PDB file of C-alpha atoms in Angstrom:
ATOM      1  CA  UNK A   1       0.000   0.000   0.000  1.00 79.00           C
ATOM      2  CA  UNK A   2       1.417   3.461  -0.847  1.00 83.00           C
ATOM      3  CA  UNK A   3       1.455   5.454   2.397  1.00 90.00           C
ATOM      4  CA  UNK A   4       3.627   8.086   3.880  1.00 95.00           C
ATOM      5  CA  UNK A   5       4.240   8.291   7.300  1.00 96.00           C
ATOM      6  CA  UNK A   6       5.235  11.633   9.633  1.00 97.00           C
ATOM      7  CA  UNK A   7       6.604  11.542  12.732  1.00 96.00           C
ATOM      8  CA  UNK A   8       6.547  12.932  15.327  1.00 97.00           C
ATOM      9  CA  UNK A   9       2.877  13.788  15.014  1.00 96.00           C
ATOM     10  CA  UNK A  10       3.401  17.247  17.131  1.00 97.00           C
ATOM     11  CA  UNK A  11       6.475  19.167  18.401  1.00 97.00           C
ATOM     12  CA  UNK A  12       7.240  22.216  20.804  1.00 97.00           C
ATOM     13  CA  UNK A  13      10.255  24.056  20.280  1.00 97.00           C
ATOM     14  CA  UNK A  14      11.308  27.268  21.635  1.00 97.00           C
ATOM     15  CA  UNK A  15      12.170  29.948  19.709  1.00 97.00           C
ATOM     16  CA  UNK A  16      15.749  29.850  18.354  1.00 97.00           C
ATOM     17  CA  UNK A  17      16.115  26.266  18.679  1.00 97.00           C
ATOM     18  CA  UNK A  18      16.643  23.765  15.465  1.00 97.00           C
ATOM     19  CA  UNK A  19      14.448  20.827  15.209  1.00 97.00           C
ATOM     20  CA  UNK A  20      14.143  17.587  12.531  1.00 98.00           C
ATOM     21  CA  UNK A  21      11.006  15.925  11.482  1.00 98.00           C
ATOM     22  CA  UNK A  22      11.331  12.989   9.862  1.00 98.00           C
ATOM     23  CA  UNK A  23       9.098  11.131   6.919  1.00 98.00           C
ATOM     24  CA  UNK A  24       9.183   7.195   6.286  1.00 97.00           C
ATOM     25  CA  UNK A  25       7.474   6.324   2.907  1.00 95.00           C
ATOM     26  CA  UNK A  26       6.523   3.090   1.105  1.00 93.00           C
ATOM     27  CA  UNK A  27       5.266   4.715  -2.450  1.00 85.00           C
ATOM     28  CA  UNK A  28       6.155   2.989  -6.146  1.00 83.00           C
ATOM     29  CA  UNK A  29       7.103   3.889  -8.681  1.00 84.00           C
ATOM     30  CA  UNK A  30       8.862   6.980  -6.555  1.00 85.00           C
ATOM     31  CA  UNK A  31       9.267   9.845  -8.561  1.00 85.00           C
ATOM     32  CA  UNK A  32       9.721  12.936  -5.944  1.00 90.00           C
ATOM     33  CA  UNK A  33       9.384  13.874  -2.675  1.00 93.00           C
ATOM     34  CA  UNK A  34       8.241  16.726  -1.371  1.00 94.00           C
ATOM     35  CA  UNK A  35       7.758  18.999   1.814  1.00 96.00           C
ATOM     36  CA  UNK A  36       5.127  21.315   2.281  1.00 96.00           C
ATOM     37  CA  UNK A  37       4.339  23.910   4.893  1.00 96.00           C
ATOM     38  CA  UNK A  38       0.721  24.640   5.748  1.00 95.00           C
ATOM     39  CA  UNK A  39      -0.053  27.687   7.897  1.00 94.00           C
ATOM     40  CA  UNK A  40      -3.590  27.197  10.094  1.00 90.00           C
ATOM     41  CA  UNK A  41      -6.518  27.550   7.699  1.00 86.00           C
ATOM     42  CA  UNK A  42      -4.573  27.983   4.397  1.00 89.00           C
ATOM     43  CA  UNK A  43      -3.243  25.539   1.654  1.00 91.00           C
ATOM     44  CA  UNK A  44      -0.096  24.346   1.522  1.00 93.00           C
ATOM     45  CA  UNK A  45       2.713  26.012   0.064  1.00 93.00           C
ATOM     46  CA  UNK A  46       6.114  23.974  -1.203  1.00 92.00           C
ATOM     47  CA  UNK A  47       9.338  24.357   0.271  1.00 95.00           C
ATOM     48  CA  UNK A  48      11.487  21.275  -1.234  1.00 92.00           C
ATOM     49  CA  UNK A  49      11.683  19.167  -4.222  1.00 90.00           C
ATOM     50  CA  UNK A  50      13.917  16.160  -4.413  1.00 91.00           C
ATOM     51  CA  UNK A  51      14.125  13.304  -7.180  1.00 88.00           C
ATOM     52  CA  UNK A  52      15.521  10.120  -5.881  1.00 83.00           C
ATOM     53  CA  UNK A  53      19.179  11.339  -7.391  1.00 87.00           C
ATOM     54  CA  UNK A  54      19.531  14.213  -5.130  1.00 89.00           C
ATOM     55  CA  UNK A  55      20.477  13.610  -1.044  1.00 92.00           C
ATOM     56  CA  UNK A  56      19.561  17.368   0.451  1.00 95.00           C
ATOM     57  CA  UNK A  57      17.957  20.220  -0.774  1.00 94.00           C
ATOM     58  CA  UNK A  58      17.986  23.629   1.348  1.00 95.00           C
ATOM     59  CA  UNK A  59      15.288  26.008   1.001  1.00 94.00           C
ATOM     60  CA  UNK A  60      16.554  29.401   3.767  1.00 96.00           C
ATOM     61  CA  UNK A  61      16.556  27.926   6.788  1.00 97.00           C
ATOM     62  CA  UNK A  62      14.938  24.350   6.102  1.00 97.00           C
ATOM     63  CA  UNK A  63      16.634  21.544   4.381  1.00 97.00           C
ATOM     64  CA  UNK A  64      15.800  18.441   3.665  1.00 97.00           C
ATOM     65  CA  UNK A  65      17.111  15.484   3.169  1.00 97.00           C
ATOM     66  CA  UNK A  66      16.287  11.932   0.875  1.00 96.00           C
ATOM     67  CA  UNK A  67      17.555   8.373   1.082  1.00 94.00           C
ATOM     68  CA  UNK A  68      16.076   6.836  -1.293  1.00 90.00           C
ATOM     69  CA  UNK A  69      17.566   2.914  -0.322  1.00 91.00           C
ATOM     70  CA  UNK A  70      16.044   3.257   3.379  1.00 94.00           C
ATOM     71  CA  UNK A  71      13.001   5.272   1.674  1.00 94.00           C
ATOM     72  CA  UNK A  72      13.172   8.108   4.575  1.00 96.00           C
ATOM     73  CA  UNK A  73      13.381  11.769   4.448  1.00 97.00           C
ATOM     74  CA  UNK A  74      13.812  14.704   7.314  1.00 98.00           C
ATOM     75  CA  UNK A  75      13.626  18.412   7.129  1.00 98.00           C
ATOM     76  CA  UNK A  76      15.472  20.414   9.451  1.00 98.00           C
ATOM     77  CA  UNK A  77      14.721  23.783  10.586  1.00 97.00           C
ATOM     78  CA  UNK A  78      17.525  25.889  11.452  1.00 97.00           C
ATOM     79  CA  UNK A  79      16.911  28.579  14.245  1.00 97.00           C
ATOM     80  CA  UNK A  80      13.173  28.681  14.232  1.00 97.00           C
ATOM     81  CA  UNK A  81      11.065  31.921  14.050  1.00 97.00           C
ATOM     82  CA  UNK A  82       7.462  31.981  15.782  1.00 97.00           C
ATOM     83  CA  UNK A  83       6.239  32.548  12.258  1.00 96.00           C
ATOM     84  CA  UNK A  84       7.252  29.170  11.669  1.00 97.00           C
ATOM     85  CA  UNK A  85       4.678  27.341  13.926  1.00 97.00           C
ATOM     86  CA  UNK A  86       2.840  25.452  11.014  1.00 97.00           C
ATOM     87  CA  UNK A  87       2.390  21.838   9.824  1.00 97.00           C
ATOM     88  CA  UNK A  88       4.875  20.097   7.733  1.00 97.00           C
ATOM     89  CA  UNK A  89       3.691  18.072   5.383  1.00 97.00           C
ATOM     90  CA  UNK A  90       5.411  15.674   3.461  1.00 97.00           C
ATOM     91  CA  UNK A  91       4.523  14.415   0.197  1.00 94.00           C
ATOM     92  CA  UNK A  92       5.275  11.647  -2.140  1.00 92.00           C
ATOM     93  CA  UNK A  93       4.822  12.123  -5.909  1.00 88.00           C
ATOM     94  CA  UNK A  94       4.370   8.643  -8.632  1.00 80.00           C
ATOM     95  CA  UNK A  95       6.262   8.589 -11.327  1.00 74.00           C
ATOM     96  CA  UNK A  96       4.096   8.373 -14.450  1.00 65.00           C
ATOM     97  CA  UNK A  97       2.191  11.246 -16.685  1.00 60.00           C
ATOM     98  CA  UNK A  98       1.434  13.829 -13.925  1.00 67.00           C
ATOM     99  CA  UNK A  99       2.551  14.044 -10.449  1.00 67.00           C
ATOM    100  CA  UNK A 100       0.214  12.063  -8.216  1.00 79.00           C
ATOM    101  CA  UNK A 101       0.577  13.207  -4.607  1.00 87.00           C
ATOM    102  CA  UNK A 102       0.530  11.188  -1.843  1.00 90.00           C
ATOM    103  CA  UNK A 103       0.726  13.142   1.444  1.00 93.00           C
ATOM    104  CA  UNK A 104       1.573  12.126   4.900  1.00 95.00           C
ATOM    105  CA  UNK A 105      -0.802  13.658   8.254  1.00 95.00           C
ATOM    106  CA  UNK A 106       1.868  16.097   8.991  1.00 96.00           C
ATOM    107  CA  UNK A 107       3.556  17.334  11.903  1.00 97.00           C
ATOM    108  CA  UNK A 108       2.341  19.938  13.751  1.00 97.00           C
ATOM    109  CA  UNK A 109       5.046  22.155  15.396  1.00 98.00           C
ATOM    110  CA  UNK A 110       4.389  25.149  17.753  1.00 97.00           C
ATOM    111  CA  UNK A 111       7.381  27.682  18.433  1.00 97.00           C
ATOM    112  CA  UNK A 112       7.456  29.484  21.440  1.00 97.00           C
ATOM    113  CA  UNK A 113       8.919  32.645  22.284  1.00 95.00           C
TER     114      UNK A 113
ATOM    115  CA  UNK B   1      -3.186  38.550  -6.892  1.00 53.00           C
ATOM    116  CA  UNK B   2      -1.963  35.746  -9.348  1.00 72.00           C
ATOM    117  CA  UNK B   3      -2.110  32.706  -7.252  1.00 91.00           C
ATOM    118  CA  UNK B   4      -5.130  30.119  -6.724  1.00 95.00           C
ATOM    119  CA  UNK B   5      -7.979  30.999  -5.932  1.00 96.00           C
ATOM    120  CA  UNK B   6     -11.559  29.645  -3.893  1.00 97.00           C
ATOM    121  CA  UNK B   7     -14.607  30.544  -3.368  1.00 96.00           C
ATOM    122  CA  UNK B   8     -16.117  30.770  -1.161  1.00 97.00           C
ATOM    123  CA  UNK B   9     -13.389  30.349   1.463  1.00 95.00           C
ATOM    124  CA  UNK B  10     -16.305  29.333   4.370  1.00 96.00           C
ATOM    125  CA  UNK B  11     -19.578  26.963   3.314  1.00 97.00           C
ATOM    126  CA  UNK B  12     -22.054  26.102   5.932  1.00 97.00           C
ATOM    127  CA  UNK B  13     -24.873  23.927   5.098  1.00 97.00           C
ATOM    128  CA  UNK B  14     -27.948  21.565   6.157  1.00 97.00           C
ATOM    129  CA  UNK B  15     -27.524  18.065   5.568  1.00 97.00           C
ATOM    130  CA  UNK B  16     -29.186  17.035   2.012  1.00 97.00           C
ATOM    131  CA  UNK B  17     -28.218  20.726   0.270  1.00 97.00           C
ATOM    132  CA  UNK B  18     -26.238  20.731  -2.457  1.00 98.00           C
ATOM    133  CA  UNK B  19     -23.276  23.117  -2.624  1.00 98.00           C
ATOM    134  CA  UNK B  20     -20.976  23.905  -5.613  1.00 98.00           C
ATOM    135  CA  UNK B  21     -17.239  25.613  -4.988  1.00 98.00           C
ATOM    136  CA  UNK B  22     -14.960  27.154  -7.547  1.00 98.00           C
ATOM    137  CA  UNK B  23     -11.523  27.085  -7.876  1.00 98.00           C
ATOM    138  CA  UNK B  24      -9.610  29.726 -10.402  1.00 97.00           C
ATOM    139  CA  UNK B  25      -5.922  28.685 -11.038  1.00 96.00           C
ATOM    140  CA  UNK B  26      -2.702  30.467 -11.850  1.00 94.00           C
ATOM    141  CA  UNK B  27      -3.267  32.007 -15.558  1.00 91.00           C
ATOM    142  CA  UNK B  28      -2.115  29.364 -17.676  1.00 85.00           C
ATOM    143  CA  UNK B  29      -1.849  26.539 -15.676  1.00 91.00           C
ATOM    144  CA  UNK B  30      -3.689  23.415 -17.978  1.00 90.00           C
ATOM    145  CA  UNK B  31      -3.328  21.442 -14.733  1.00 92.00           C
ATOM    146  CA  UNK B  32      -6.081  21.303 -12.208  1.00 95.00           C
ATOM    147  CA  UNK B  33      -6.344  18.868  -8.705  1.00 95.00           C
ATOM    148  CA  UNK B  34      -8.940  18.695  -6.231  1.00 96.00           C
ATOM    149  CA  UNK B  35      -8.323  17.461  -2.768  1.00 95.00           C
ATOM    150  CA  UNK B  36      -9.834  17.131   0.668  1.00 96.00           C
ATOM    151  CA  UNK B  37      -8.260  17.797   3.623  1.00 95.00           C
ATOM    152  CA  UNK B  38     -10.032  16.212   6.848  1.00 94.00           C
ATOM    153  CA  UNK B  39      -8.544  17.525  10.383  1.00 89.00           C
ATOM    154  CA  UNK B  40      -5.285  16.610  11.760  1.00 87.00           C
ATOM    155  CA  UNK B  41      -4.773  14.508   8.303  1.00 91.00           C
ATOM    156  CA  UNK B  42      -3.040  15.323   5.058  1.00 92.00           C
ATOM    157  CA  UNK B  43      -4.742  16.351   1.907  1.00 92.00           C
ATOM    158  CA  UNK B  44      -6.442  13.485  -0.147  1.00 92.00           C
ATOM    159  CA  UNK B  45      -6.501  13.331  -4.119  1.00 91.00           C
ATOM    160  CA  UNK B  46     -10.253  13.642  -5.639  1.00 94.00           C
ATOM    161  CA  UNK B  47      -9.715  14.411  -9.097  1.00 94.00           C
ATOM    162  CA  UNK B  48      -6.874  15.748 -12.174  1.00 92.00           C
ATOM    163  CA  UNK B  49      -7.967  17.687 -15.268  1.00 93.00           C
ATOM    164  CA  UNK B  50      -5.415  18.123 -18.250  1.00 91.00           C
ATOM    165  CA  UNK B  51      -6.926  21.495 -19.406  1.00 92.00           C
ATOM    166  CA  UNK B  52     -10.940  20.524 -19.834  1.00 93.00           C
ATOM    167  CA  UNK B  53     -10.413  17.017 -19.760  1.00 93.00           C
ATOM    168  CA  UNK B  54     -11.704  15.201 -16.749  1.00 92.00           C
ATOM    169  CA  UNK B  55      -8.657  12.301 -16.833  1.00 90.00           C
ATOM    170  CA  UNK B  56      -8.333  10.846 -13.617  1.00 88.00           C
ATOM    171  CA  UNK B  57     -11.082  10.401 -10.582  1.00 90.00           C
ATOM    172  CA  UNK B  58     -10.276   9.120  -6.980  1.00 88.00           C
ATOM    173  CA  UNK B  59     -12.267   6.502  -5.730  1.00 86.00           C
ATOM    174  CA  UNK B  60     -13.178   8.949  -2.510  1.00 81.00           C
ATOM    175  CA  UNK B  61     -14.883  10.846  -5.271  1.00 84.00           C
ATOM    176  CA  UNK B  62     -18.627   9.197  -5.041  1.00 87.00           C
ATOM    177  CA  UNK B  63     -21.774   9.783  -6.981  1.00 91.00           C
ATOM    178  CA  UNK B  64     -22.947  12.803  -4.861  1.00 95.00           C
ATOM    179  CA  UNK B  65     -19.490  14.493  -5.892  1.00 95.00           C
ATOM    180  CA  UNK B  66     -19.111  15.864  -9.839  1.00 95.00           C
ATOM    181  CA  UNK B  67     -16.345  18.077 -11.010  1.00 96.00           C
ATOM    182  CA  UNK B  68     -15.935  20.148 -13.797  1.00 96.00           C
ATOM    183  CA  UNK B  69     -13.709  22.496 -15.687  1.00 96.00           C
ATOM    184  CA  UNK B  70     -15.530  23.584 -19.320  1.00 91.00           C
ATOM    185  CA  UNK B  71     -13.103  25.744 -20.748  1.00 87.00           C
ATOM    186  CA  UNK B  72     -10.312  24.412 -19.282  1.00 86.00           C
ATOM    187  CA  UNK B  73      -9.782  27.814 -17.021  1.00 91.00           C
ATOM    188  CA  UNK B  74     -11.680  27.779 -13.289  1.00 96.00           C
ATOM    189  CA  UNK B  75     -13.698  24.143 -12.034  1.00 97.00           C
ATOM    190  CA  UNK B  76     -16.199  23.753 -10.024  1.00 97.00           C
ATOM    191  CA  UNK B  77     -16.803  21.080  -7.352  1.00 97.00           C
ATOM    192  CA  UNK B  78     -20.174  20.374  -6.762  1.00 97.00           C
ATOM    193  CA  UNK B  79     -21.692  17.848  -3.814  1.00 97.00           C
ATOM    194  CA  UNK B  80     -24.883  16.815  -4.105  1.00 97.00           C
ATOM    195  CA  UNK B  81     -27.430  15.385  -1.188  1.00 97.00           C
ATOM    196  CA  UNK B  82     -24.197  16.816   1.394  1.00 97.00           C
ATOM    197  CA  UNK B  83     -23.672  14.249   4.387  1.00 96.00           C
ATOM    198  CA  UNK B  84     -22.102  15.204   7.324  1.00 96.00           C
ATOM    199  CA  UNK B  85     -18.957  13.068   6.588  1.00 95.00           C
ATOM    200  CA  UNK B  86     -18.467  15.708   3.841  1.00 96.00           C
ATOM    201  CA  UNK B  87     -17.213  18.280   6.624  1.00 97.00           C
ATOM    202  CA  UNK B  88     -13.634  18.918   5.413  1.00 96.00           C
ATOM    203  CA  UNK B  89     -11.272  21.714   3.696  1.00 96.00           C
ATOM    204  CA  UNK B  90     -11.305  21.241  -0.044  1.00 97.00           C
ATOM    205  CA  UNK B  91      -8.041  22.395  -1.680  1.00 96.00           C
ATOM    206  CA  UNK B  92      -7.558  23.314  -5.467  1.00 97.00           C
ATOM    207  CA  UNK B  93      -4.425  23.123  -6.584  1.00 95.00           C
ATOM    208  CA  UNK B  94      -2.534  23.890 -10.189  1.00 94.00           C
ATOM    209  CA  UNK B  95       0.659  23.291 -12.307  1.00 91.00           C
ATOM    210  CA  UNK B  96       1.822  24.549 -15.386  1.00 86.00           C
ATOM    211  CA  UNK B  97       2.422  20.847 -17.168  1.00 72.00           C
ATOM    212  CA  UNK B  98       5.476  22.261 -18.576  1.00 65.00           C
ATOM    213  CA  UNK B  99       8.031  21.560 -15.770  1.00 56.00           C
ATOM    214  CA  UNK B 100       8.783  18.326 -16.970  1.00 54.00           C
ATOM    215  CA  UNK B 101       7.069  15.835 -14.850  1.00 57.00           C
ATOM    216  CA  UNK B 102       9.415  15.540 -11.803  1.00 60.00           C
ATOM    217  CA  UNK B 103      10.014  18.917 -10.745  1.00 69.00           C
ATOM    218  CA  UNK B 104       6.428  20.290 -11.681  1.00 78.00           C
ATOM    219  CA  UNK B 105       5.106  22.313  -8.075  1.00 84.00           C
ATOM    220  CA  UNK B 106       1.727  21.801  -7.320  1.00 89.00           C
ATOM    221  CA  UNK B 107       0.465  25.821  -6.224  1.00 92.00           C
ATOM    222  CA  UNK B 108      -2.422  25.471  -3.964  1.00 94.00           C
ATOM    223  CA  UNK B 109      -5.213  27.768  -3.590  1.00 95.00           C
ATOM    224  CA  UNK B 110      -6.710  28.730   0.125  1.00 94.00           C
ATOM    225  CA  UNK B 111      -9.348  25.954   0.287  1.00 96.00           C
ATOM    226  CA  UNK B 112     -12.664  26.055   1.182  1.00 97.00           C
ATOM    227  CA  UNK B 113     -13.645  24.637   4.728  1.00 96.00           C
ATOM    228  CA  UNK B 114     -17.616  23.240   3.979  1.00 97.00           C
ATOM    229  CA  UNK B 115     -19.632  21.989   7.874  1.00 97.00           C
ATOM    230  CA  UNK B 116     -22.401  20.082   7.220  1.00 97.00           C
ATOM    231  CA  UNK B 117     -25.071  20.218  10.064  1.00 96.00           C
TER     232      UNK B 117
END
């Protein structure tokens, strides 16, 4: 079954601090992966894309990373900003005609001052 | 504004209404997605059109649920005989088709959160 899987499901950081959320996946034919950031109440808006040739991918202060043999990804935020209290979602695309997109829950994180 | 847009961004309804929501995409884009977002879960693929052309349908997408794009420009998503297990966010999204398959970004639009009473 083609699933991707987020962990951990919720995280509390304080402002300044780095954190790394990580992204297990079991989706064929893999053609991309993706992270997304969705803000409360709004669609989600892409921050990485990586094709199974490519190991990190750094986007300001969030990079990501791919191993495509272990079929895991992370993205690290560097120095977090309260604006960055959102939900990370990450997202696996099929390969084939158009990119189907199969997305994991998400984690939540909450930065506090 | 030249992203993706919804409307109407809030829907509130009695169970056995129909409602109808329109998405407008990025000028130019030929490709269109619907999704649905439940709470404290990831988006879920409805439905793909390649300019008008209705080409792929999730099996989420019942009867009730018909979704169209006529000129190939904005779509419309339209639920008919709503059930309350229709509560969710429904997201547009749009590419351009031109990226080249593997690199193509999926712009999403602000959604439109429907409650069914």
């Amino acid at each position: 079954k083609n699933q991707v899987e987020q962990s951990p499901q919720s995280l509390i950081i304080l402002e300044g601090k780095n954190c790394t959320l990580q992204c297990n996946y079991t989706v064929s034919p893999f053609s991309n992966l993706r992270w997304y950031k969705q803000d409360t109440g709004r669609g989600p808006v892409s921050l990485t894309i990586m094709t199974f040739s490519e190991n990190t991918k750094s986007n300001g202060r969030y990079t990501a990373t791919l191993d495509a043999d272990t079929k895991q990804s992370s993205l690290h935020i560097t120095a977090s900003q309260l604006s960055d209290s959102a939900s990370y979602i990450c997202v696996v695309a099929f390969s084939g005609g158009y990119n189907k997109l199969i997305f994991g829950a998400g984690t939540r994180l909450a930065v506090h001052p | 504004d030249t992203g993706v847009s919804q409307n109407p961004r809030h829907k509130i309804t009695k169970r056995g209404q129909n409602v109808t929501f329109r998405c407008d995409p990025i000028s130019e884009h030929n490709r269109l997605y619907w999704y649905r977002q439940t709470l404290g879960q990831g988006p879920e693929f409805l439905t793909y059109f390649q300019n008008e052309a209705q080409l792929e349908k999730s099996r989420l997408l019942s009867d009730r649920f018909s979704a169209e794009r006529p000129k190939g420009s904005f779509s419309t998503l339209e639920i008919q005989r709503t059930e309350q297990g229709d509560s969710a966010m429904y997201l547009c999204a749009s590419s351009s088709g031109l990226a080249g398959g593997r690199r193509e970004t999926q712009y999403f639009g602000p959604g439109t959160r429907l409650l069914v009473l």
